């Protein structure tokens, strides 16, 4: 990302004006920088001018799984036009020219999606041309082992490293355990275990943040969750909320 440009946390309602280059480097909270060797399937979703605002996971050479709220307008709620989206793969450092930029041919948003707190925060982008990066497998329908409380997953993204920080120019990842449904429901009254799960540590400090939405939560080398939302980032007692990918196997099978 060029100096002076910022990826605003538009999707969390955090004003772009709050973000400046003076802030410490901002990425997923806690954790560490990672590389495209570790995460070849990690995709940055940008607008047509290259501004990164979400993440995603390449799950076949032409399909990217992301969040519905990344594929819809934050203002009107309408589906974004394919021409307004790009998927950038193989580029951990967004200021580099590494990897490739794919145009989007088609956008599928879960038909029941009404806003991330009501769930179904899931979308699939179909790319115009195949990407060479290794895709990520997707957890199966019956596979609930990934969501057992205490199971550790890894979340990837270019989002902020602190609640009020700037977005990261470099891909970062952090390990976070799945919480119990009770903990998730305690933090979020709208929690619905059929399509959501939470991950985080009670003391906070490890989480996804604004700009990480749509990005992958990976368990045992498979896509188990999609970054959806959270109250702040990394706060004690408020884990991050993820779309539970296994809950959408039928819809995904039809799309992939
Ligand atoms: N909705 C956010 C985005 O636009 C993702 C927030 C995730 N927040 C969290 N605390 N886990 O990027």
PDB file of C-alpha atoms in Angstrom, residues 92-254:
ATOM      1  CA  UNK A  92       1.754 -10.905   1.501  1.00  0.00           C
ATOM      2  CA  UNK A  93       3.202  -7.383   1.316  1.00  0.00           C
ATOM      3  CA  UNK A  94       0.579  -5.331  -0.459  1.00  0.00           C
ATOM      4  CA  UNK A  95       3.106  -2.649  -1.399  1.00  0.00           C
ATOM      5  CA  UNK A  96       4.936  -5.209  -3.567  1.00  0.00           C
ATOM      6  CA  UNK A  97       4.027  -6.363  -7.042  1.00  0.00           C
ATOM      7  CA  UNK A  98       4.304 -10.047  -6.132  1.00  0.00           C
ATOM      8  CA  UNK A  99       1.639 -12.566  -7.075  1.00  0.00           C
ATOM      9  CA  UNK A 100      -1.336 -11.694  -9.204  1.00  0.00           C
ATOM     10  CA  UNK A 101      -4.461  -9.579  -9.294  1.00  0.00           C
ATOM     11  CA  UNK A 102      -7.581 -11.374 -10.505  1.00  0.00           C
ATOM     12  CA  UNK A 103     -10.703  -9.723 -11.831  1.00  0.00           C
ATOM     13  CA  UNK A 104     -14.039 -10.952 -10.528  1.00  0.00           C
ATOM     14  CA  UNK A 105     -16.605 -12.376 -12.907  1.00  0.00           C
ATOM     15  CA  UNK A 106     -19.422 -13.179 -10.525  1.00  0.00           C
ATOM     16  CA  UNK A 107     -20.476 -12.439  -6.943  1.00  0.00           C
ATOM     17  CA  UNK A 108     -22.686 -14.814  -4.954  1.00  0.00           C
ATOM     18  CA  UNK A 109     -23.968 -13.569  -1.600  1.00  0.00           C
ATOM     19  CA  UNK A 110     -25.849 -15.911   0.720  1.00  0.00           C
ATOM     20  CA  UNK A 111     -29.491 -15.187  -0.150  1.00  0.00           C
ATOM     21  CA  UNK A 112     -30.530 -14.923   3.518  1.00  0.00           C
ATOM     22  CA  UNK A 113     -27.810 -12.426   4.406  1.00  0.00           C
ATOM     23  CA  UNK A 114     -29.300  -9.328   6.067  1.00  0.00           C
ATOM     24  CA  UNK A 115     -26.372  -7.922   8.026  1.00  0.00           C
ATOM     25  CA  UNK A 116     -23.562  -9.644   9.859  1.00  0.00           C
ATOM     26  CA  UNK A 117     -25.169  -9.826  13.280  1.00  0.00           C
ATOM     27  CA  UNK A 118     -27.986 -11.923  11.859  1.00  0.00           C
ATOM     28  CA  UNK A 119     -25.602 -14.465  10.356  1.00  0.00           C
ATOM     29  CA  UNK A 120     -25.226 -16.016   6.892  1.00  0.00           C
ATOM     30  CA  UNK A 121     -22.231 -13.738   6.431  1.00  0.00           C
ATOM     31  CA  UNK A 122     -20.853 -15.694   3.504  1.00  0.00           C
ATOM     32  CA  UNK A 123     -20.075 -14.961  -0.142  1.00  0.00           C
ATOM     33  CA  UNK A 124     -18.277 -16.619  -3.037  1.00  0.00           C
ATOM     34  CA  UNK A 125     -16.431 -14.710  -5.726  1.00  0.00           C
ATOM     35  CA  UNK A 126     -15.829 -16.340  -9.094  1.00  0.00           C
ATOM     36  CA  UNK A 127     -12.663 -15.102 -10.760  1.00  0.00           C
ATOM     37  CA  UNK A 128     -12.376 -14.347 -14.435  1.00  0.00           C
ATOM     38  CA  UNK A 129      -9.052 -16.187 -14.795  1.00  0.00           C
ATOM     39  CA  UNK A 130      -7.593 -19.037 -12.747  1.00  0.00           C
ATOM     40  CA  UNK A 131      -5.000 -18.229 -10.093  1.00  0.00           C
ATOM     41  CA  UNK A 132      -1.911 -20.423  -9.764  1.00  0.00           C
ATOM     42  CA  UNK A 133      -1.756 -20.358  -5.937  1.00  0.00           C
ATOM     43  CA  UNK A 134      -2.515 -23.514  -4.012  1.00  0.00           C
ATOM     44  CA  UNK A 135      -6.153 -23.468  -2.867  1.00  0.00           C
ATOM     45  CA  UNK A 136      -7.338 -24.205   0.663  1.00  0.00           C
ATOM     46  CA  UNK A 137      -9.603 -27.179   1.415  1.00  0.00           C
ATOM     47  CA  UNK A 138     -12.953 -26.512   3.055  1.00  0.00           C
ATOM     48  CA  UNK A 139     -14.272 -28.381   6.130  1.00  0.00           C
ATOM     49  CA  UNK A 140     -17.020 -30.864   5.389  1.00  0.00           C
ATOM     50  CA  UNK A 141     -20.665 -30.735   6.411  1.00  0.00           C
ATOM     51  CA  UNK A 142     -20.448 -33.311   9.153  1.00  0.00           C
ATOM     52  CA  UNK A 143     -17.151 -32.064  10.468  1.00  0.00           C
ATOM     53  CA  UNK A 144     -17.886 -30.378  13.742  1.00  0.00           C
ATOM     54  CA  UNK A 145     -14.543 -31.233  15.338  1.00  0.00           C
ATOM     55  CA  UNK A 146     -13.121 -27.918  14.149  1.00  0.00           C
ATOM     56  CA  UNK A 147     -15.602 -26.051  16.360  1.00  0.00           C
ATOM     57  CA  UNK A 148     -15.043 -27.889  19.633  1.00  0.00           C
ATOM     58  CA  UNK A 149     -14.247 -25.338  22.325  1.00  0.00           C
ATOM     59  CA  UNK A 150     -10.490 -25.115  22.773  1.00  0.00           C
ATOM     60  CA  UNK A 151      -9.674 -26.149  19.200  1.00  0.00           C
ATOM     61  CA  UNK A 152      -7.044 -23.741  17.948  1.00  0.00           C
ATOM     62  CA  UNK A 153      -7.453 -22.129  14.584  1.00  0.00           C
ATOM     63  CA  UNK A 154      -5.327 -19.573  12.785  1.00  0.00           C
ATOM     64  CA  UNK A 155      -6.814 -16.387  11.415  1.00  0.00           C
ATOM     65  CA  UNK A 156      -5.136 -14.478   8.580  1.00  0.00           C
ATOM     66  CA  UNK A 157      -5.478 -10.910   7.393  1.00  0.00           C
ATOM     67  CA  UNK A 158      -4.222  -7.457   6.531  1.00  0.00           C
ATOM     68  CA  UNK A 159      -6.438  -5.703   9.067  1.00  0.00           C
ATOM     69  CA  UNK A 160      -5.555  -3.494  12.010  1.00  0.00           C
ATOM     70  CA  UNK A 161      -3.237  -4.684  14.809  1.00  0.00           C
ATOM     71  CA  UNK A 162      -4.989  -2.581  17.367  1.00  0.00           C
ATOM     72  CA  UNK A 163      -8.529  -1.349  17.654  1.00  0.00           C
ATOM     73  CA  UNK A 164      -7.629   2.200  16.656  1.00  0.00           C
ATOM     74  CA  UNK A 165      -4.568   1.406  14.584  1.00  0.00           C
ATOM     75  CA  UNK A 166      -3.924   1.588  10.868  1.00  0.00           C
ATOM     76  CA  UNK A 167      -4.332  -1.386   8.568  1.00  0.00           C
ATOM     77  CA  UNK A 168      -1.332  -3.585   7.940  1.00  0.00           C
ATOM     78  CA  UNK A 169       0.379  -3.645   4.617  1.00  0.00           C
ATOM     79  CA  UNK A 170       1.637  -7.140   5.369  1.00  0.00           C
ATOM     80  CA  UNK A 171      -0.267 -10.373   5.888  1.00  0.00           C
ATOM     81  CA  UNK A 172      -0.370 -11.439   9.506  1.00  0.00           C
ATOM     82  CA  UNK A 173      -1.757 -14.434  11.366  1.00  0.00           C
ATOM     83  CA  UNK A 174      -2.652 -15.291  14.924  1.00  0.00           C
ATOM     84  CA  UNK A 175      -3.722 -18.494  16.674  1.00  0.00           C
ATOM     85  CA  UNK A 176      -6.987 -18.294  18.577  1.00  0.00           C
ATOM     86  CA  UNK A 177      -8.997 -21.014  20.294  1.00  0.00           C
ATOM     87  CA  UNK A 178     -12.677 -21.597  19.572  1.00  0.00           C
ATOM     88  CA  UNK A 179     -14.773 -20.550  22.580  1.00  0.00           C
ATOM     89  CA  UNK A 180     -17.782 -22.322  23.976  1.00  0.00           C
ATOM     90  CA  UNK A 181     -21.189 -21.334  22.646  1.00  0.00           C
ATOM     91  CA  UNK A 182     -22.041 -20.110  26.120  1.00  0.00           C
ATOM     92  CA  UNK A 183     -19.147 -17.633  26.104  1.00  0.00           C
ATOM     93  CA  UNK A 184     -20.049 -16.497  22.599  1.00  0.00           C
ATOM     94  CA  UNK A 185     -23.723 -16.080  23.534  1.00  0.00           C
ATOM     95  CA  UNK A 186     -22.724 -14.165  26.640  1.00  0.00           C
ATOM     96  CA  UNK A 187     -20.810 -11.635  24.524  1.00  0.00           C
ATOM     97  CA  UNK A 188     -23.291 -11.558  21.624  1.00  0.00           C
ATOM     98  CA  UNK A 189     -27.014 -12.010  22.303  1.00  0.00           C
ATOM     99  CA  UNK A 190     -27.679 -12.715  18.626  1.00  0.00           C
ATOM    100  CA  UNK A 191     -25.216 -15.633  18.579  1.00  0.00           C
ATOM    101  CA  UNK A 192     -26.620 -18.572  16.596  1.00  0.00           C
ATOM    102  CA  UNK A 193     -24.535 -21.716  16.757  1.00  0.00           C
ATOM    103  CA  UNK A 194     -25.874 -23.087  13.489  1.00  0.00           C
ATOM    104  CA  UNK A 195     -24.024 -20.532  11.433  1.00  0.00           C
ATOM    105  CA  UNK A 196     -21.528 -18.852  13.756  1.00  0.00           C
ATOM    106  CA  UNK A 197     -18.799 -19.558  16.235  1.00  0.00           C
ATOM    107  CA  UNK A 198     -16.497 -17.413  18.346  1.00  0.00           C
ATOM    108  CA  UNK A 199     -12.759 -17.566  18.853  1.00  0.00           C
ATOM    109  CA  UNK A 200     -10.593 -15.684  21.298  1.00  0.00           C
ATOM    110  CA  UNK A 201      -8.882 -15.834  24.649  1.00  0.00           C
ATOM    111  CA  UNK A 202     -10.585 -14.591  27.836  1.00  0.00           C
ATOM    112  CA  UNK A 203      -7.854 -12.012  28.513  1.00  0.00           C
ATOM    113  CA  UNK A 204      -8.062 -10.642  24.956  1.00  0.00           C
ATOM    114  CA  UNK A 205      -5.106  -9.494  22.879  1.00  0.00           C
ATOM    115  CA  UNK A 206      -5.451 -12.005  20.056  1.00  0.00           C
ATOM    116  CA  UNK A 207      -8.124 -11.384  17.470  1.00  0.00           C
ATOM    117  CA  UNK A 208      -9.040 -10.306  13.977  1.00  0.00           C
ATOM    118  CA  UNK A 209      -9.848  -6.611  13.521  1.00  0.00           C
ATOM    119  CA  UNK A 210     -11.240  -4.171  10.962  1.00  0.00           C
ATOM    120  CA  UNK A 211      -9.972  -5.056   7.510  1.00  0.00           C
ATOM    121  CA  UNK A 212      -9.678  -8.754   8.322  1.00  0.00           C
ATOM    122  CA  UNK A 213     -13.305  -9.481   7.466  1.00  0.00           C
ATOM    123  CA  UNK A 214     -13.845 -12.258   4.985  1.00  0.00           C
ATOM    124  CA  UNK A 215     -10.463 -13.747   5.822  1.00  0.00           C
ATOM    125  CA  UNK A 216      -9.882 -17.393   6.667  1.00  0.00           C
ATOM    126  CA  UNK A 217      -9.942 -19.138  10.051  1.00  0.00           C
ATOM    127  CA  UNK A 218      -8.008 -22.325   9.383  1.00  0.00           C
ATOM    128  CA  UNK A 219      -8.131 -25.531  11.422  1.00  0.00           C
ATOM    129  CA  UNK A 220      -5.922 -28.480  10.441  1.00  0.00           C
ATOM    130  CA  UNK A 221      -5.251 -27.027   7.021  1.00  0.00           C
ATOM    131  CA  UNK A 222      -8.903 -26.457   6.152  1.00  0.00           C
ATOM    132  CA  UNK A 223     -11.143 -23.424   5.986  1.00  0.00           C
ATOM    133  CA  UNK A 224     -13.385 -23.651   9.053  1.00  0.00           C
ATOM    134  CA  UNK A 225     -14.449 -20.025   9.519  1.00  0.00           C
ATOM    135  CA  UNK A 226     -14.727 -16.633   7.857  1.00  0.00           C
ATOM    136  CA  UNK A 227     -13.975 -13.447   9.817  1.00  0.00           C
ATOM    137  CA  UNK A 228     -17.346 -11.789  10.382  1.00  0.00           C
ATOM    138  CA  UNK A 229     -17.507  -9.266  13.233  1.00  0.00           C
ATOM    139  CA  UNK A 230     -16.690  -8.419  16.819  1.00  0.00           C
ATOM    140  CA  UNK A 231     -17.090  -5.712  19.443  1.00  0.00           C
ATOM    141  CA  UNK A 232     -13.838  -3.804  19.174  1.00  0.00           C
ATOM    142  CA  UNK A 233     -10.791  -5.993  18.682  1.00  0.00           C
ATOM    143  CA  UNK A 234      -9.057  -8.226  21.167  1.00  0.00           C
ATOM    144  CA  UNK A 235     -11.020  -6.962  24.151  1.00  0.00           C
ATOM    145  CA  UNK A 236     -11.247  -9.254  27.179  1.00  0.00           C
ATOM    146  CA  UNK A 237     -14.535 -11.152  27.209  1.00  0.00           C
ATOM    147  CA  UNK A 238     -15.489 -10.317  23.616  1.00  0.00           C
ATOM    148  CA  UNK A 239     -14.150 -12.918  21.210  1.00  0.00           C
ATOM    149  CA  UNK A 240     -14.306 -12.540  17.451  1.00  0.00           C
ATOM    150  CA  UNK A 241     -17.323 -13.923  15.591  1.00  0.00           C
ATOM    151  CA  UNK A 242     -16.828 -16.140  12.549  1.00  0.00           C
ATOM    152  CA  UNK A 243     -19.138 -17.670   9.975  1.00  0.00           C
ATOM    153  CA  UNK A 244     -19.262 -21.430  10.589  1.00  0.00           C
ATOM    154  CA  UNK A 245     -18.342 -22.816   7.193  1.00  0.00           C
ATOM    155  CA  UNK A 246     -19.561 -26.377   7.901  1.00  0.00           C
ATOM    156  CA  UNK A 247     -23.060 -24.990   8.376  1.00  0.00           C
ATOM    157  CA  UNK A 248     -23.171 -23.947   4.724  1.00  0.00           C
ATOM    158  CA  UNK A 249     -21.888 -27.042   2.943  1.00  0.00           C
ATOM    159  CA  UNK A 250     -24.911 -27.398   0.693  1.00  0.00           C
ATOM    160  CA  UNK A 251     -24.838 -23.769  -0.433  1.00  0.00           C
ATOM    161  CA  UNK A 252     -21.087 -23.913  -0.936  1.00  0.00           C
ATOM    162  CA  UNK A 253     -21.249 -27.183  -2.875  1.00  0.00           C
ATOM    163  CA  UNK A 254     -23.647 -25.486  -5.272  1.00  0.00           C
TER     164      UNK A 254
END
